[in-house]
Every structure is written in structure tokens, then in C-alpha cells.
Tab-separated table of C-alpha atoms in Angstrom:
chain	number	residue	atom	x	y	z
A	1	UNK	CA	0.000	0.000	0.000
A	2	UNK	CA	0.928	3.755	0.046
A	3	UNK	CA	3.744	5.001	2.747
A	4	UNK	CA	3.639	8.447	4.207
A	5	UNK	CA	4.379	10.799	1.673
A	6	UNK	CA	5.517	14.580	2.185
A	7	UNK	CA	5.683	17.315	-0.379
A	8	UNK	CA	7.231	19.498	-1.299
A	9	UNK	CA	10.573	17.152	-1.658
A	10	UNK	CA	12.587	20.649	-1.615
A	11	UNK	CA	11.742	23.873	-0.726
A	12	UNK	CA	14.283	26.265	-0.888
A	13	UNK	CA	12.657	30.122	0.385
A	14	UNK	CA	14.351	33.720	1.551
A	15	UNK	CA	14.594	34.777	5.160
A	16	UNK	CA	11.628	36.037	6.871
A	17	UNK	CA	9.161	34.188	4.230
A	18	UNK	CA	6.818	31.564	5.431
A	19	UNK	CA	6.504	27.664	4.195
A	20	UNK	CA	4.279	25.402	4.475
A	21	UNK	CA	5.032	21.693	4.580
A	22	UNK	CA	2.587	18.400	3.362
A	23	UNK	CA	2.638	14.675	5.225
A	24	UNK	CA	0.108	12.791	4.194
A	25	UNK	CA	0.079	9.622	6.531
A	26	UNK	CA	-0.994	6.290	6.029
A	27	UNK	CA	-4.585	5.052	5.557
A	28	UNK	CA	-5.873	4.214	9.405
A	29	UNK	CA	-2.553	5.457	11.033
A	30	UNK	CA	-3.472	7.582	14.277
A	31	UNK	CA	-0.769	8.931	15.247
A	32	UNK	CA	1.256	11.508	13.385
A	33	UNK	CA	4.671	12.776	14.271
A	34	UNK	CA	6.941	15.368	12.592
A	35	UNK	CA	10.728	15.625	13.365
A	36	UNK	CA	13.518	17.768	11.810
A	37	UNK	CA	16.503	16.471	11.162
A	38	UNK	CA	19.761	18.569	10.676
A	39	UNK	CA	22.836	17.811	8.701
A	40	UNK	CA	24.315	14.802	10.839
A	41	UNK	CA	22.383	15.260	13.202
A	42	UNK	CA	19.798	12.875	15.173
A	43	UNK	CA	16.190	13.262	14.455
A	44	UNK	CA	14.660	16.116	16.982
A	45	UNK	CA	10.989	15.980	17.855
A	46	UNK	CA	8.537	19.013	17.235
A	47	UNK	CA	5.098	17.691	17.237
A	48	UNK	CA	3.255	14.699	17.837
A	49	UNK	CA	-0.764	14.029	16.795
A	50	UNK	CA	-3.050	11.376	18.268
A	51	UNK	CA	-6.538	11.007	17.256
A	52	UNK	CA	-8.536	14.117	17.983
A	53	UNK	CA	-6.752	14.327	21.406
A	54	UNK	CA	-5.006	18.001	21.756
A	55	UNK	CA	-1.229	17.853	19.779
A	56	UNK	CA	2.060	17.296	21.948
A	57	UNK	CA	3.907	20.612	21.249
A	58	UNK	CA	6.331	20.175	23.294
A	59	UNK	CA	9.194	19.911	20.689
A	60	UNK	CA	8.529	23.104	18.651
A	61	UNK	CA	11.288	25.326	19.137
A	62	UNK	CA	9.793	28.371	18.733
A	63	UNK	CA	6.371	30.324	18.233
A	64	UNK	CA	7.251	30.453	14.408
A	65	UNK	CA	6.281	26.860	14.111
A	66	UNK	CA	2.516	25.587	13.776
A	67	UNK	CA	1.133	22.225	12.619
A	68	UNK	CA	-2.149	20.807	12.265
A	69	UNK	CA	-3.904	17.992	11.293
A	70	UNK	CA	-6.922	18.494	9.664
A	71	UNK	CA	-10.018	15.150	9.705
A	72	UNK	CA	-7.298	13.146	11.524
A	73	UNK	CA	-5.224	12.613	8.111
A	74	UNK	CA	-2.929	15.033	6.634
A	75	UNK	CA	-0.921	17.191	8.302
A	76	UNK	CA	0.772	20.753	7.585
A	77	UNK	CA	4.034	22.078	9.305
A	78	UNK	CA	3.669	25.760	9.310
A	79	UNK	CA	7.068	27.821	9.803
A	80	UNK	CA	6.828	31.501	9.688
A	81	UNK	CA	9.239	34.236	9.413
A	82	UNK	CA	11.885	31.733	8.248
A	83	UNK	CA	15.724	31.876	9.708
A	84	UNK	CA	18.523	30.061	8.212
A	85	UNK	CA	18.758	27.863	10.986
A	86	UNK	CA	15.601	26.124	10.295
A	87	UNK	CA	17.335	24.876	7.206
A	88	UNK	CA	16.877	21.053	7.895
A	89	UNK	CA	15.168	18.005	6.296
A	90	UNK	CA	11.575	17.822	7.867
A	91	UNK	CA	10.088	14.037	8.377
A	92	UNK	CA	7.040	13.149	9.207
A	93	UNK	CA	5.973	9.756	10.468
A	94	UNK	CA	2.693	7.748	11.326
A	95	UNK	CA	1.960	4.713	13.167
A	96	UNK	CA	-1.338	2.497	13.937
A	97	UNK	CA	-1.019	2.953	17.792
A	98	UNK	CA	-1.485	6.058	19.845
A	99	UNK	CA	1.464	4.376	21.945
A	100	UNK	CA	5.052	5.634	21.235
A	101	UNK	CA	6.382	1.943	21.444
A	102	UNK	CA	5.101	1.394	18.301
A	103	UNK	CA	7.368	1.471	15.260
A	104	UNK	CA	6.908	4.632	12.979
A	105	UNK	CA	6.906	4.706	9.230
A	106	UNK	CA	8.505	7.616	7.635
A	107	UNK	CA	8.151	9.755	4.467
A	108	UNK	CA	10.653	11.047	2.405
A	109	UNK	CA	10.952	14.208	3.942
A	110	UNK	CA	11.355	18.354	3.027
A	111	UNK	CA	14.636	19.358	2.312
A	112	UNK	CA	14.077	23.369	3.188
A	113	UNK	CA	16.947	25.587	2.678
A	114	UNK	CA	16.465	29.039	3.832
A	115	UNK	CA	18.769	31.348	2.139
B	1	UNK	CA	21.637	15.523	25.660
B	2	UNK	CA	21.932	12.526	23.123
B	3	UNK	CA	19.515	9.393	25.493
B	4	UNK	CA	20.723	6.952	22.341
B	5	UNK	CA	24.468	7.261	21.370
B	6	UNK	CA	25.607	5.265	18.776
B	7	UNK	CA	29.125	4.015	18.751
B	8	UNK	CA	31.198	4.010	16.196
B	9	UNK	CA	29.825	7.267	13.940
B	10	UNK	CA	30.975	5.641	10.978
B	11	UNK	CA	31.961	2.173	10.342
B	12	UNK	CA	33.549	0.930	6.556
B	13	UNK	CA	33.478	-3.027	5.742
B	14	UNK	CA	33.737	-4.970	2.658
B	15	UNK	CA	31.479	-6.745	1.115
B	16	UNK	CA	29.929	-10.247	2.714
B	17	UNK	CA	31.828	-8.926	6.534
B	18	UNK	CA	29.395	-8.289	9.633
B	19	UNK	CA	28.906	-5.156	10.754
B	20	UNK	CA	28.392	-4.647	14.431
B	21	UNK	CA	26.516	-1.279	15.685
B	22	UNK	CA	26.578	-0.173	19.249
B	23	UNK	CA	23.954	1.966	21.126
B	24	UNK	CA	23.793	2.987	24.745
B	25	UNK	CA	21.320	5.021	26.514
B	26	UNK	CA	21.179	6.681	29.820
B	27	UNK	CA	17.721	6.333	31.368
B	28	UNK	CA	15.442	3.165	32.092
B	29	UNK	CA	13.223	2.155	28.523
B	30	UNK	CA	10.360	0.711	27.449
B	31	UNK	CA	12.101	-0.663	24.538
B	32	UNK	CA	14.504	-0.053	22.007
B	33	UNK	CA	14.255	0.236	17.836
B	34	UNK	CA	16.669	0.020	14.846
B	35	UNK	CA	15.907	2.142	12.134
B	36	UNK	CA	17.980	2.585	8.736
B	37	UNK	CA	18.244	5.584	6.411
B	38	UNK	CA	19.308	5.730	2.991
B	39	UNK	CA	20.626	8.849	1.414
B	40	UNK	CA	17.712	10.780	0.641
B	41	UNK	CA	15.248	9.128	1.800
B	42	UNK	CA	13.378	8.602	5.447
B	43	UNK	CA	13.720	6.118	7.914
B	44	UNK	CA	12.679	2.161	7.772
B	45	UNK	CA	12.094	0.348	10.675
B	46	UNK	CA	14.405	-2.620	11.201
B	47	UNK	CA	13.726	-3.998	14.226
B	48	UNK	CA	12.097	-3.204	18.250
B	49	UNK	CA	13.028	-5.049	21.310
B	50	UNK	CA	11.668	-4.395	24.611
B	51	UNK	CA	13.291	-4.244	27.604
B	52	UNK	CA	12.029	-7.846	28.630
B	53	UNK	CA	14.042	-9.247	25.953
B	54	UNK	CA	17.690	-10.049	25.306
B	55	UNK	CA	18.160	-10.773	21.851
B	56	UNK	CA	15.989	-10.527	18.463
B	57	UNK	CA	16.971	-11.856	14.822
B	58	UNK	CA	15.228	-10.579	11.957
B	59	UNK	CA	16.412	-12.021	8.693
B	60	UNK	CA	20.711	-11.089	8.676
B	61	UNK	CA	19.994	-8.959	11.405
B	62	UNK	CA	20.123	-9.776	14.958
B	63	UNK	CA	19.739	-7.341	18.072
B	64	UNK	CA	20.627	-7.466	21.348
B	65	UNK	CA	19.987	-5.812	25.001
B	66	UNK	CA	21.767	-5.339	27.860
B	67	UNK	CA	19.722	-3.612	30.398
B	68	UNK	CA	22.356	-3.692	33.091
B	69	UNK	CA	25.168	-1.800	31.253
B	70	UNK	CA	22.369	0.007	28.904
B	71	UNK	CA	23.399	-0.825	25.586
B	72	UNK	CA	22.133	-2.436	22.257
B	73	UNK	CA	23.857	-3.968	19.545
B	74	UNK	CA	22.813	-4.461	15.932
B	75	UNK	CA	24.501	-6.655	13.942
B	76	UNK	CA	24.617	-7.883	10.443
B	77	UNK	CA	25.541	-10.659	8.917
B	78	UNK	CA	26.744	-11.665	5.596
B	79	UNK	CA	27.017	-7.607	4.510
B	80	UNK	CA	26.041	-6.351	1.121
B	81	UNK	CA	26.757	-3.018	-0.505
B	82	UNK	CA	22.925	-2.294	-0.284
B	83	UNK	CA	23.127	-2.399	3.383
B	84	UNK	CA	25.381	0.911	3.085
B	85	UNK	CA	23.471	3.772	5.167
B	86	UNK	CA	22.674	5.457	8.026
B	87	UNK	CA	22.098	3.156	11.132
B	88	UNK	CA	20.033	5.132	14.386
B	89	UNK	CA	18.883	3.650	17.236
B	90	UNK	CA	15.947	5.072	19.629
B	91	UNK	CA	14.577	4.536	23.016
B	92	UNK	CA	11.447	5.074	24.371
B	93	UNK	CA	12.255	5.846	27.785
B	94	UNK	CA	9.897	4.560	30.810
B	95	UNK	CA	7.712	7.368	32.440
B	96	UNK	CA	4.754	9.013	31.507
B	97	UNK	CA	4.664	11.605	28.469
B	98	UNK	CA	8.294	10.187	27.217
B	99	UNK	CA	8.909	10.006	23.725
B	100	UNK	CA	11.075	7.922	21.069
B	101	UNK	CA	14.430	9.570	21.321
B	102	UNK	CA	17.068	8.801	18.655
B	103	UNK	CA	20.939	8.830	18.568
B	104	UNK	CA	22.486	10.364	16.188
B	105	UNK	CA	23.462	7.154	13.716
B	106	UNK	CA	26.328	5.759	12.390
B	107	UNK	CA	26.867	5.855	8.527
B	108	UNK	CA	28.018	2.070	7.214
B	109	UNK	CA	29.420	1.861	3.881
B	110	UNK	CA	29.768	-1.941	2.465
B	111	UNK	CA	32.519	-1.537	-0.381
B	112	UNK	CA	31.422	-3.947	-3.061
């Protein structure tokens, strides 16, 4: 079947502009989760959906960033006022179970550049 | 702070030689999973063991945990050039509200 998919693949915007980024998760998958992920760097959390229970935003690192999920499917990242430090690849993920033992499927990811 | 380190950061083996990944963490978990990461693309989980268990094969792969010195290691047998990428580990930590932390990976390259 169909794996998460994100678009765009690459975004590349100017300082100070805002971006919006797609995940569309699996069919059936409840829970939603979008990391970033900088150059070798580990993955660091920002934002975590489960059903229509309130979002875990305890990862965003700033008030520029936003996400919702709309009819408990796809999902938009929302950065405003872009820096160059939120030049990263974006990855969202979705699994069956609202429980974070579960193992996560990814997408592609956003490769955003902010020049 | 890292909870998952991975150990070595990058690890080069020839073709058809095991590759042996290391992980250790710093708090009590839930369980433990293996992802992989090619170039470009997102992560694929590779395998999940919980803390109740010592050792998991999947396939050439085969997993262990050691609770007592907390540490994981992934190893594969019989390497292939396709298994060349990006290796991460992640724990899910006991507690309530904790989330799946990952290391930082190690990149293996298999030289045909």
C-alpha cells in the first residue's frame, strides 16, 4: 500500500518568508509525528498528533512553528518568518497505535533551505 | 543531551563482513528500535526489542539488550553493498509523556 508521503521534496525560500510543509500519513494510522533532522544530526521531535486528542507541542522550538492535522489525516508544518537555521530536512511519520512503542513509518521528507 | 548514542559514527566493511553497531542510553526504557536511512530518503524500521528481551533476529539482522550496562547492539551478517546507510537507534524511555528519542546514527558503507 501507500507510505507516508511529504511534499514538497525541496523547498528552498528567503529569510523572513513563510513555508508550508505536506505529510500525508498512512490510511488508518493515528498517530502523526513530525521531526527535523539537521545535517548529521539525530532526528529532533517538534510535534506529535493522536486522534482528535489536543497535539504534543512540546518539541517546537519556537512560536514560528505551527502544525495541524486536519479530519485526523494530513498534516501541515507551518514555519513563519523563516531563519537560516531552520534549514533542515523535515520528516514526518505515522503509526497504527497512539502508543510511542510502536514502530513509525517515515516519508521522504522536506529538504528546506532558507537562504 | 543525546539518550541513544551510537558508537562508532561511521563504520567501513567490505562486502559479505558483519557489521556490528553499538547503542547505549542513559535512562530506564520501554524498549529499544533500529531504524535505517538511505541517502535521501526517510527512515525504515528494522527492528524493536523491549526491555524484557535479550536478543531478536530478523532475517541477517540480529539485536541485542543489555539492560544492566544500557546498551544495544545491531549486527549484520553476511554484509552487502545495499546495506550501506545510516544506522540510528531510539529509546522510548519509561515514564509518563516520554517520547522515542534517537541517537544520532552511524553511517556504514559496504565496499562492493
Amino acid at each position: 500500500g501507500a507510505g507516508v508521503s511529504q511534499s514538497p521534496s525541496n523547498k528552498v525560500t528567503e529569510k523572513g518568508k513563510d513555508v508550508e510543509l505536506r505529510c500525508d500519513p498512512i490510511s488508518g494510522h493515528t498517530a502523526l509525528y513530525w521531526y527535523r533532522q539537521s545535517l548529521g544530526q539525530g532526528l529532533e521531535f517538534l510535534i506529535y498528533f493522536q486522534g482528535n486528542s489536543a497535539p504534543d507541542k512540546s518539541g517546537l522550538p519556537s512560536d514560528r512553528f505551527s502544525a495541524e492535522r486536519t479530519g485526523g489525516s494530513v498534516s501541515t508544518l507551518t514555519i513563519q518568518r523563516t531563519q537560516q537555521e531552520d534549514s533542515a530536512v523535515y520528516l514526518c511519520a505515522s503509526s497504527l497505535a497512539s502508543s510511542w512503542g510502536r514502530e513509525q513509518y517515515f516519508g521522504p521528507g522536506t529538504r528546506l533551505t532558507v537562504t | 543531551s543525546q539518550q541513544g548514542e551510537e558508537d562508532p559514527q561511521a563504520l567501513s566493511i567490505q562486502e559479505g563482513e558483519n557489521a556490528t553497531m553499538n547503542c547505549s542510553y542513559k535512562t530506564s526504557i520501554n524498549n529499544l528500535q533500529w531504524y535505517r536511512q538511505n541517502s535521501g530518503r526517510g527512515l525504515v524500521h528494522l527492528i524493536l526489542i523491549r526491555s524484557n528481551e535479550r536478543e531478536k533476529h530478523s532475517g541477517r539482522l540480529r539485536v541485542t539488550l543489555d539492560t544492566s550496562k544500557k546498551s544495544s547492539s545491531l549486527l549484520i551478517t553476511a554484509s552487502r553493498a545495499a546495506d550501506t546507510a545510516s544506522y540510528f537507534c531510539a529509546t522510548l524511555s519509561t515514564g509518563a509523556n516520554s517520547k522515542l528519542t534517537f541517537g544520532k546514527g552511524i553511517t556504514l558503507s559496504v565496499r562492493p
